[in-house]
Short mmCIF file of C-alpha atoms and ligand atoms in Angstrom, two decimals:
data_model
loop_
_atom_site.label_atom_id
_atom_site.label_comp_id
_atom_site.label_asym_id
_atom_site.label_seq_id
_atom_site.Cartn_x
_atom_site.Cartn_y
_atom_site.Cartn_z
CA MET A 1 24.68 -3.90 -56.71
CA SER A 2 22.69 -6.70 -56.25
CA ASN A 3 21.79 -7.53 -52.54
CA GLU A 4 20.61 -11.82 -53.24
CA LEU A 5 24.18 -12.37 -53.94
CA MET A 6 26.07 -13.38 -50.84
CA ALA A 7 28.58 -10.64 -49.73
CA VAL A 8 31.55 -12.10 -49.38
CA TYR A 9 32.91 -10.00 -52.54
CA ASN A 10 34.05 -6.50 -52.57
CA ARG A 11 33.25 -6.02 -56.40
CA ALA A 12 34.80 -3.70 -58.70
CA PRO A 13 32.17 -1.35 -60.07
CA VAL A 14 32.42 -2.47 -63.72
CA GLU A 15 29.73 -4.50 -65.19
CA VAL A 16 31.52 -7.02 -67.75
CA GLU A 17 29.92 -7.91 -71.14
CA ARG A 18 32.48 -9.53 -73.47
CA GLY A 19 36.10 -10.11 -73.91
CA GLU A 20 38.32 -10.88 -76.37
CA GLY A 21 42.13 -11.82 -76.16
CA ALA A 22 43.50 -9.22 -73.64
CA TRP A 23 40.40 -7.11 -73.73
CA LEU A 24 37.75 -6.78 -71.49
CA HIS A 25 34.30 -5.03 -72.67
CA ALA A 26 32.14 -3.58 -69.86
CA ALA A 27 28.33 -3.12 -70.43
CA ASP A 28 29.05 1.12 -70.45
CA GLY A 29 31.11 0.93 -73.06
CA ARG A 30 34.60 1.13 -71.64
CA VAL A 31 37.39 -1.02 -72.75
CA PHE A 32 40.05 -2.52 -70.35
CA LEU A 33 43.65 -3.89 -71.21
CA ASP A 34 42.83 -7.16 -68.61
CA LEU A 35 46.25 -7.87 -66.98
CA VAL A 36 43.95 -10.27 -64.51
CA GLN A 37 42.02 -12.74 -66.60
CA GLY A 38 39.93 -14.23 -64.19
CA ILE A 39 42.96 -14.50 -61.76
CA ALA A 40 45.45 -16.44 -63.62
CA THR A 41 42.75 -18.24 -65.13
CA ASN A 42 42.33 -17.63 -68.74
CA GLY A 43 45.55 -18.42 -69.87
CA LEU A 44 45.21 -17.86 -73.34
CA GLY A 45 42.90 -14.66 -72.98
CA HIS A 46 39.55 -14.21 -73.37
CA THR A 47 37.39 -16.26 -76.05
CA HIS A 48 39.97 -18.30 -77.83
CA PRO A 49 39.00 -19.24 -81.02
CA ALA A 50 40.32 -22.65 -80.39
CA LEU A 51 38.53 -23.07 -76.86
CA VAL A 52 35.61 -21.49 -78.50
CA SER A 53 35.13 -24.23 -80.98
CA ALA A 54 35.98 -27.22 -78.47
CA LEU A 55 33.28 -25.94 -76.39
CA THR A 56 30.80 -25.36 -79.19
CA ALA A 57 31.53 -28.74 -80.59
CA GLN A 58 31.40 -30.47 -77.50
CA ALA A 59 28.17 -28.63 -76.37
CA GLY A 60 26.09 -30.06 -79.54
CA LYS A 61 27.62 -33.71 -78.50
CA LEU A 62 27.57 -34.79 -74.94
CA TRP A 63 27.90 -32.55 -71.64
CA HIS A 64 28.10 -34.92 -68.46
CA VAL A 65 27.61 -38.58 -67.67
CA SER A 66 29.52 -38.84 -64.05
CA ASN A 67 32.31 -40.65 -63.71
CA ILE A 68 30.46 -43.88 -63.79
CA PHE A 69 31.43 -43.80 -67.50
CA ARG A 70 34.65 -43.82 -69.53
CA ILE A 71 34.82 -40.45 -70.74
CA PRO A 72 37.69 -40.13 -73.54
CA GLY A 73 38.45 -36.19 -73.47
CA GLN A 74 39.53 -37.32 -69.36
CA GLU A 75 41.26 -40.42 -70.44
CA GLU A 76 43.33 -37.76 -73.21
CA LEU A 77 44.20 -34.99 -70.76
CA ALA A 78 45.17 -37.52 -68.21
CA ARG A 79 47.65 -38.82 -70.76
CA LYS A 80 49.22 -35.44 -71.80
CA LEU A 81 49.89 -34.23 -68.27
CA THR A 82 51.37 -37.57 -67.19
CA GLN A 83 53.38 -37.52 -70.67
CA ASN A 84 54.30 -33.53 -69.64
CA SER A 85 55.33 -33.88 -65.93
CA PHE A 86 56.13 -36.14 -63.17
CA ALA A 87 52.99 -37.80 -62.62
CA ASP A 88 51.47 -41.46 -63.26
CA VAL A 89 47.95 -40.30 -62.24
CA VAL A 90 45.34 -37.83 -62.55
CA PHE A 91 42.18 -36.79 -60.83
CA PHE A 92 39.87 -34.39 -62.32
CA GLY A 93 37.88 -32.00 -60.29
CA ASN A 94 36.16 -28.33 -60.70
CA SER A 95 38.45 -25.97 -58.93
CA GLY A 96 41.62 -25.22 -57.51
CA SER A 97 40.49 -26.01 -54.27
CA GLU A 98 39.14 -29.36 -54.69
CA ALA A 99 42.58 -30.12 -56.67
CA VAL A 100 44.53 -29.13 -53.20
CA GLU A 101 41.92 -31.48 -51.17
CA CYS A 102 42.54 -34.48 -53.29
CA ALA A 103 46.39 -34.17 -52.78
CA LEU A 104 46.13 -33.55 -49.07
CA LYS A 105 43.54 -36.37 -48.94
CA ALA A 106 45.86 -38.79 -51.14
CA ALA A 107 49.04 -37.62 -48.50
CA ARG A 108 47.38 -38.94 -45.53
CA ARG A 109 45.68 -41.84 -47.40
CA TYR A 110 49.24 -43.01 -48.15
CA HIS A 111 50.74 -42.94 -44.85
CA SER A 112 47.69 -45.12 -43.69
CA VAL A 113 47.77 -47.74 -46.48
CA ASN A 114 51.62 -47.72 -45.83
CA GLY A 115 50.72 -48.56 -41.88
CA ALA A 116 51.51 -45.16 -40.47
CA PRO A 117 48.08 -43.54 -39.77
CA GLU A 118 49.83 -41.42 -37.21
CA ARG A 119 51.25 -39.65 -39.77
CA ILE A 120 48.37 -36.60 -40.25
CA ASP A 121 50.75 -33.56 -40.07
CA ILE A 122 50.37 -31.29 -43.08
CA PHE A 123 53.01 -28.40 -43.15
CA GLY A 124 52.23 -25.16 -45.39
CA PHE A 125 53.83 -21.59 -45.40
CA ALA A 126 52.66 -18.06 -44.20
CA GLY A 127 51.73 -15.88 -47.05
CA SER A 128 50.55 -18.97 -49.11
CA PHE A 129 46.86 -19.64 -50.37
CA HIS A 130 45.34 -22.62 -51.45
CA GLY A 131 41.85 -22.27 -51.75
CA ARG A 132 38.41 -22.00 -49.22
CA THR A 133 37.63 -25.11 -48.70
CA TYR A 134 37.96 -26.34 -45.03
CA ALA A 135 41.48 -28.27 -45.85
CA ALA A 136 42.74 -25.47 -47.97
CA VAL A 137 42.35 -22.74 -45.46
CA ASN A 138 43.76 -25.14 -43.18
CA ALA A 139 46.44 -25.78 -44.88
CA SER A 140 47.56 -21.86 -45.48
CA GLY A 141 46.58 -20.82 -42.31
CA ASN A 142 45.67 -17.52 -42.98
CA PRO A 143 44.11 -16.10 -39.91
CA SER A 144 41.44 -13.77 -41.79
CA TYR A 145 40.40 -16.88 -43.67
CA LEU A 146 40.18 -19.04 -40.55
CA ASP A 147 38.02 -16.59 -38.34
CA GLY A 148 34.85 -17.44 -37.23
CA PHE A 149 34.94 -21.08 -38.63
CA GLY A 150 35.25 -22.81 -35.89
CA PRO A 151 38.45 -24.71 -34.55
CA CYS A 152 40.95 -25.48 -36.78
CA LEU A 153 41.23 -28.96 -38.48
CA PRO A 154 43.96 -30.82 -36.37
CA GLY A 155 47.17 -31.68 -38.15
CA TYR A 156 47.97 -28.48 -39.97
CA GLU A 157 50.36 -26.01 -39.30
CA GLN A 158 52.57 -23.10 -41.04
CA PHE A 159 56.39 -21.98 -40.86
CA LEU A 160 58.24 -18.75 -42.26
CA VAL A 161 59.50 -19.87 -45.62
CA ASP A 162 62.66 -18.63 -44.47
CA ASP A 163 63.07 -20.44 -40.92
CA MET A 164 64.43 -23.85 -42.55
CA ASP A 165 65.44 -25.00 -38.92
CA ALA A 166 61.71 -25.23 -38.11
CA ILE A 167 61.00 -26.57 -41.34
CA GLU A 168 63.89 -29.17 -40.75
CA ALA A 169 62.82 -30.16 -37.60
CA ALA A 170 58.83 -30.47 -38.42
CA ILE A 171 59.55 -32.62 -41.37
CA HIS A 172 61.47 -35.14 -39.14
CA ARG A 173 58.47 -35.33 -37.00
CA PRO A 174 57.53 -38.94 -36.90
CA THR A 175 53.87 -37.53 -37.32
CA ALA A 176 54.65 -35.42 -40.75
CA ALA A 177 52.72 -36.23 -43.47
CA ALA A 178 53.42 -33.87 -46.12
CA VAL A 179 54.28 -30.29 -47.23
CA ILE A 180 52.27 -28.45 -49.16
CA VAL A 181 53.95 -25.12 -51.05
CA GLU A 182 53.55 -22.89 -54.21
CA PRO A 183 56.87 -22.51 -56.11
CA VAL A 184 55.57 -19.06 -56.76
CA GLN A 185 53.23 -17.75 -54.32
CA GLY A 186 50.56 -15.94 -56.13
CA GLU A 187 47.98 -14.36 -53.80
CA GLY A 188 51.07 -13.93 -50.94
CA GLY A 189 52.34 -11.28 -53.73
CA ALA A 190 54.18 -13.17 -56.49
CA ARG A 191 57.04 -14.42 -54.76
CA ALA A 192 59.06 -16.71 -56.40
CA LEU A 193 60.95 -19.52 -54.39
CA ASP A 194 64.28 -20.31 -55.27
CA GLU A 195 66.20 -23.61 -56.43
CA ALA A 196 67.85 -24.21 -53.13
CA TRP A 197 64.99 -23.43 -50.94
CA LEU A 198 62.50 -26.22 -53.05
CA ARG A 199 65.77 -28.72 -53.94
CA ARG A 200 66.05 -28.84 -49.48
CA VAL A 201 62.72 -29.13 -49.16
CA ARG A 202 62.66 -32.16 -51.22
CA GLU A 203 65.65 -33.30 -49.84
CA LEU A 204 64.40 -33.66 -46.30
CA CYS A 205 60.96 -35.03 -47.67
CA ASP A 206 63.09 -38.00 -49.40
CA GLU A 207 64.83 -38.56 -46.29
CA THR A 208 61.84 -38.63 -44.23
CA GLY A 209 59.18 -40.41 -46.48
CA THR A 210 57.31 -37.10 -46.39
CA LEU A 211 55.35 -36.30 -49.17
CA LEU A 212 55.94 -33.07 -51.44
CA ILE A 213 52.94 -31.64 -52.63
CA PHE A 214 53.16 -28.47 -54.78
CA ASP A 215 50.40 -25.99 -55.16
CA GLU A 216 50.59 -25.03 -58.68
CA VAL A 217 47.17 -23.56 -59.23
CA GLN A 218 48.39 -20.22 -59.98
CA CYS A 219 51.88 -20.58 -61.24
CA GLY A 220 51.28 -24.16 -63.16
CA MET A 221 50.21 -24.04 -66.88
CA GLY A 222 52.96 -22.13 -68.68
CA ARG A 223 52.43 -18.71 -66.39
CA THR A 224 56.28 -19.13 -65.24
CA GLY A 225 57.58 -19.95 -69.06
CA LYS A 226 57.63 -23.86 -68.71
CA LEU A 227 54.69 -25.92 -68.29
CA PHE A 228 54.62 -26.37 -64.60
CA ALA A 229 57.05 -23.48 -62.42
CA HIS A 230 59.08 -26.07 -60.51
CA GLN A 231 60.19 -27.49 -64.33
CA TRP A 232 62.79 -24.80 -63.83
CA PHE A 233 64.91 -27.17 -61.54
CA GLU A 234 65.99 -30.09 -62.51
CA GLY A 235 64.76 -33.02 -60.21
CA VAL A 236 62.65 -30.78 -58.07
CA GLU A 237 59.61 -32.94 -58.64
CA PRO A 238 56.73 -33.48 -56.22
CA ASP A 239 55.05 -36.60 -55.00
CA LEU A 240 51.41 -34.78 -55.45
CA MET A 241 50.27 -31.29 -57.55
CA ALA A 242 47.38 -29.60 -57.72
CA VAL A 243 46.63 -27.64 -60.67
CA ALA A 244 43.67 -25.56 -61.93
CA LYS A 245 43.00 -22.12 -63.21
CA ALA A 246 44.72 -21.81 -66.64
CA LEU A 247 44.29 -25.44 -66.98
CA GLY A 248 40.47 -24.95 -68.23
CA GLY A 249 41.41 -21.60 -70.05
CA GLY A 250 38.54 -20.01 -68.08
CA PHE A 251 36.22 -23.35 -67.95
CA PRO A 252 36.03 -24.62 -64.56
CA VAL A 253 38.56 -27.62 -63.86
CA GLY A 254 40.95 -28.76 -61.69
CA ALA A 255 43.62 -31.56 -61.41
CA CYS A 256 45.19 -33.38 -58.65
CA LEU A 257 48.59 -34.94 -60.12
CA ALA A 258 50.13 -37.70 -58.29
CA SER A 259 53.22 -40.44 -58.75
CA ALA A 260 51.89 -43.96 -58.52
CA LYS A 261 53.41 -44.43 -55.38
CA ALA A 262 51.56 -40.98 -53.77
CA ALA A 263 48.30 -42.58 -55.26
CA GLN A 264 48.69 -45.64 -53.31
CA GLY A 265 46.30 -44.94 -50.98
CA MET A 266 43.66 -43.74 -53.69
CA ILE A 267 41.73 -47.02 -54.59
CA VAL A 268 37.84 -47.53 -55.44
CA GLY A 269 35.47 -45.46 -53.26
CA VAL A 270 37.72 -43.17 -51.12
CA HIS A 271 37.26 -39.61 -53.06
CA GLY A 272 34.97 -38.49 -56.15
CA SER A 273 33.22 -35.74 -57.56
CA THR A 274 30.21 -35.75 -59.72
CA PHE A 275 30.87 -33.33 -62.00
CA GLY A 276 34.79 -33.34 -62.78
CA GLY A 277 36.08 -34.28 -65.67
CA ASN A 278 32.97 -33.93 -67.33
CA PRO A 279 33.25 -33.90 -71.16
CA LEU A 280 32.37 -30.54 -71.62
CA ALA A 281 35.42 -29.00 -69.90
CA MET A 282 37.58 -32.38 -70.94
CA ALA A 283 36.98 -30.95 -74.50
CA VAL A 284 37.99 -27.38 -73.58
CA ALA A 285 40.72 -28.22 -71.04
CA GLY A 286 42.45 -30.31 -73.91
CA ALA A 287 42.35 -27.80 -76.39
CA ALA A 288 43.69 -25.05 -73.94
CA PHE A 289 46.64 -27.76 -73.07
CA ASP A 290 47.83 -27.74 -76.77
CA ILE A 291 48.23 -24.40 -77.06
CA ILE A 292 49.90 -24.21 -73.82
CA ALA A 293 52.04 -26.76 -73.79
CA ALA A 294 53.32 -25.57 -77.35
CA GLU A 295 57.35 -24.08 -77.23
CA GLU A 296 56.15 -21.31 -78.80
CA THR A 297 53.44 -19.71 -76.55
CA LEU A 298 56.15 -20.66 -73.30
CA ALA A 299 58.49 -19.04 -75.46
CA ASN A 300 56.36 -16.20 -75.58
CA VAL A 301 55.74 -16.14 -72.11
CA ARG A 302 59.41 -15.85 -71.27
CA ASP A 303 59.89 -12.99 -74.10
CA VAL A 304 56.75 -10.99 -72.98
CA SER A 305 57.50 -11.45 -69.10
CA ALA A 306 61.12 -10.09 -69.62
CA HIS A 307 60.21 -6.94 -71.77
CA LEU A 308 57.87 -6.30 -69.22
CA LYS A 309 60.00 -6.49 -66.40
CA ALA A 310 62.02 -4.55 -67.33
CA ALA A 311 60.23 -1.83 -68.53
CA LEU A 312 58.22 -2.18 -65.09
CA SER A 313 61.41 -1.96 -63.54
CA GLU A 314 62.52 1.30 -65.33
CA LEU A 315 59.19 2.74 -64.42
CA VAL A 316 59.49 1.79 -60.84
CA ALA A 317 63.02 3.53 -60.63
CA ARG A 318 61.23 6.73 -61.79
CA TYR A 319 58.81 6.52 -59.32
CA PRO A 320 60.36 5.29 -55.91
CA ASP A 321 57.57 7.09 -53.78
CA ILE A 322 54.93 4.92 -55.50
CA ALA A 323 56.76 1.55 -55.84
CA VAL A 324 59.77 -0.29 -54.59
CA ASP A 325 60.24 -3.40 -56.21
CA VAL A 326 59.27 -5.91 -59.28
CA ARG A 327 59.25 -9.40 -58.67
CA GLY A 328 57.49 -12.93 -59.80
CA LYS A 329 58.38 -15.40 -62.33
CA GLY A 330 56.94 -15.27 -66.25
CA LEU A 331 53.53 -13.83 -66.63
CA LEU A 332 52.95 -13.95 -62.61
CA VAL A 333 54.17 -10.20 -61.76
CA GLY A 334 54.16 -8.33 -58.77
CA VAL A 335 54.97 -4.80 -58.34
CA LYS A 336 55.54 -4.00 -54.53
CA LEU A 337 54.08 -0.33 -53.51
CA VAL A 338 54.79 2.19 -51.06
CA THR A 339 51.16 3.61 -51.61
CA ASN A 340 48.08 1.59 -50.99
CA ASN A 341 47.66 -1.51 -53.59
CA ARG A 342 43.82 -1.61 -53.50
CA GLU A 343 43.77 2.32 -54.26
CA MET A 344 46.35 2.00 -56.95
CA MET A 345 44.10 -1.13 -58.46
CA ALA A 346 40.94 1.58 -58.66
CA ILE A 347 42.99 4.12 -59.92
CA ALA A 348 44.45 1.88 -62.68
CA ARG A 349 40.87 1.04 -63.74
CA ASP A 350 40.40 4.50 -64.21
CA HIS A 351 43.11 4.46 -67.08
CA GLY A 352 41.84 1.16 -68.50
CA LEU A 353 44.01 -1.05 -67.02
CA LEU A 354 43.19 -4.47 -64.78
CA ILE A 355 45.54 -5.43 -62.06
CA ALA A 356 45.00 -7.85 -59.32
CA GLY A 357 46.12 -7.30 -55.58
CA GLY A 358 48.29 -9.25 -53.56
CA GLY A 359 50.30 -9.81 -50.13
CA GLU A 360 52.79 -7.28 -48.99
CA ASN A 361 50.59 -4.63 -50.73
CA CYS A 362 52.01 -5.92 -54.13
CA VAL A 363 49.37 -5.32 -57.45
CA ARG A 364 49.64 -8.63 -59.56
CA MET A 365 49.72 -9.10 -63.38
CA LEU A 366 48.55 -12.35 -64.66
CA PRO A 367 48.03 -11.60 -68.32
CA SER A 368 47.08 -14.05 -71.17
CA LEU A 369 49.64 -16.15 -71.78
CA LEU A 370 49.68 -14.88 -75.57
CA LEU A 371 50.10 -11.31 -74.70
CA THR A 372 51.77 -9.84 -77.40
CA ARG A 373 55.10 -7.11 -76.38
CA GLU A 374 52.70 -4.30 -77.92
CA GLU A 375 49.96 -5.01 -75.49
CA ALA A 376 52.77 -5.23 -72.42
CA ASP A 377 53.96 -1.22 -73.30
CA GLU A 378 50.43 -0.60 -73.76
CA ALA A 379 50.19 -1.86 -69.81
CA VAL A 380 53.13 0.10 -68.57
CA VAL A 381 52.01 3.14 -70.53
CA ARG A 382 48.80 2.83 -68.41
CA LEU A 383 50.28 1.78 -65.47
CA GLU A 384 52.58 5.31 -65.52
CA ALA A 385 49.51 7.07 -65.87
CA THR A 386 48.12 5.33 -62.85
CA PHE A 387 51.40 5.85 -60.83
CA ALA A 388 51.22 9.86 -62.35
CA ALA A 389 47.89 10.16 -61.09
CA THR A 390 48.52 8.61 -57.78
CA ARG A 391 51.36 11.01 -57.07
CA THR A 392 49.28 14.00 -57.77
CA LYS A 393 46.59 12.36 -55.20
CA ALA A 394 49.13 12.08 -52.85
CA ALA A 395 50.16 15.83 -53.18
CA VAL A 396 46.76 17.23 -52.45
CA PRO A 397 46.71 17.94 -48.39
CA ALA A 398 43.71 15.92 -46.86
CA ASP A 399 41.88 18.84 -46.04
CA ALA A 400 41.84 20.30 -49.79
CA ALA A 401 40.61 16.92 -50.91
CA ALA A 402 38.06 16.51 -48.88
C1 LIG B 1 48.03 -21.17 -55.40
C2 LIG B 1 46.58 -21.20 -55.47
N1 LIG B 1 45.84 -22.42 -55.15
C3 LIG B 1 44.36 -23.01 -54.83
C4 LIG B 1 43.57 -21.63 -55.32
C5 LIG B 1 41.91 -22.08 -55.34
O1 LIG B 1 41.61 -22.55 -56.39
P1 LIG B 1 39.83 -22.27 -56.42
O2 LIG B 1 39.55 -20.59 -56.34
O3 LIG B 1 39.73 -22.50 -58.30
O4 LIG B 1 38.87 -22.76 -55.84
C6 LIG B 1 44.12 -20.54 -55.93
C7 LIG B 1 43.16 -19.57 -56.28
O5 LIG B 1 43.28 -18.25 -56.08
C8 LIG B 1 45.16 -20.82 -55.60
O6 LIG B 1 46.16 -19.07 -56.75
#
């Protein structure tokens, strides 16, 4: 392990070398079935040929010019995103956190330019994750991401998803600016919010002029079997939306999508990014978009998700001492465990399977949207071996194991 890297990650003992589709190869020859995919980021798996060729073709032409020039790939991707969503305009950044940051800034600016600068309150939810910038950690409010970083930013507050009375009262405050929510919580443990909840929050925002921000950094871009997760629910649209991860298929890019109304305050000079939307990112993201938005890909997500979840539910029923629930939407799947999820991830690795952790002691599966039924079956075989090994380990008395 390198001592020269800032010690903010607890890294798995795998030195990665190359990837292909659903498979990740380590330098020591081990091959893993990768259901993490850079945490829902390689939406089309590792090194998809269309993305490799888009990137290499662009690399020979032009890398970077900054946003002082027109960038055709940016205009083209913005057109694709707006034609396929509620949005009228798009701002490109480099990450999910930056997309969230832009949405939060746009929300406050909207009220400010509409004569209500006192409307600064941003309401988030327990179990959410919006990234690691100051605004993002304040929006999610997770104490472990705020500790030691000085005072919390003013105007951020969190509520329990289930406490609709408190949410309602907050949205009715004269200082309410925006609600930020993930339609399917990712890091929080693959928790899908239901239609009635999202519809009610949309109504409350409409009643009060509060803006609604959907964070679809993890659950968007095809992950749930629709291009965007909220599109499962007719008419439940946000005013602003953060997208990243699978948007670039593994290349760093993020986007803040906005309705014309919500973008009113975002005029020349109020926001920007040096790298955001550069030609390399736009070439890869443009190619990724075409494949992800294709009905064939979205249908595959729905089909493989149903297949995988059925097999996982059956597995969980046979191992009630190990796992209790299968949840999530599309190919954002969570398995809630009885035993420790961090230990389970390590045991899964020993069985050639990569899975991610999640809140509420879940393990998460966020595979390529192109995962096949056969690969899903292989994942369940490896997870069953993992469960069996976990059961055996638990049966050995602690002093015998020592
Ligand atoms: C829902 C959600 N929002 C925002 C982020 C932050 O994205 P990034 O790490 O690219 O800044 C993440 C990252 O996991 C996420 O899952």
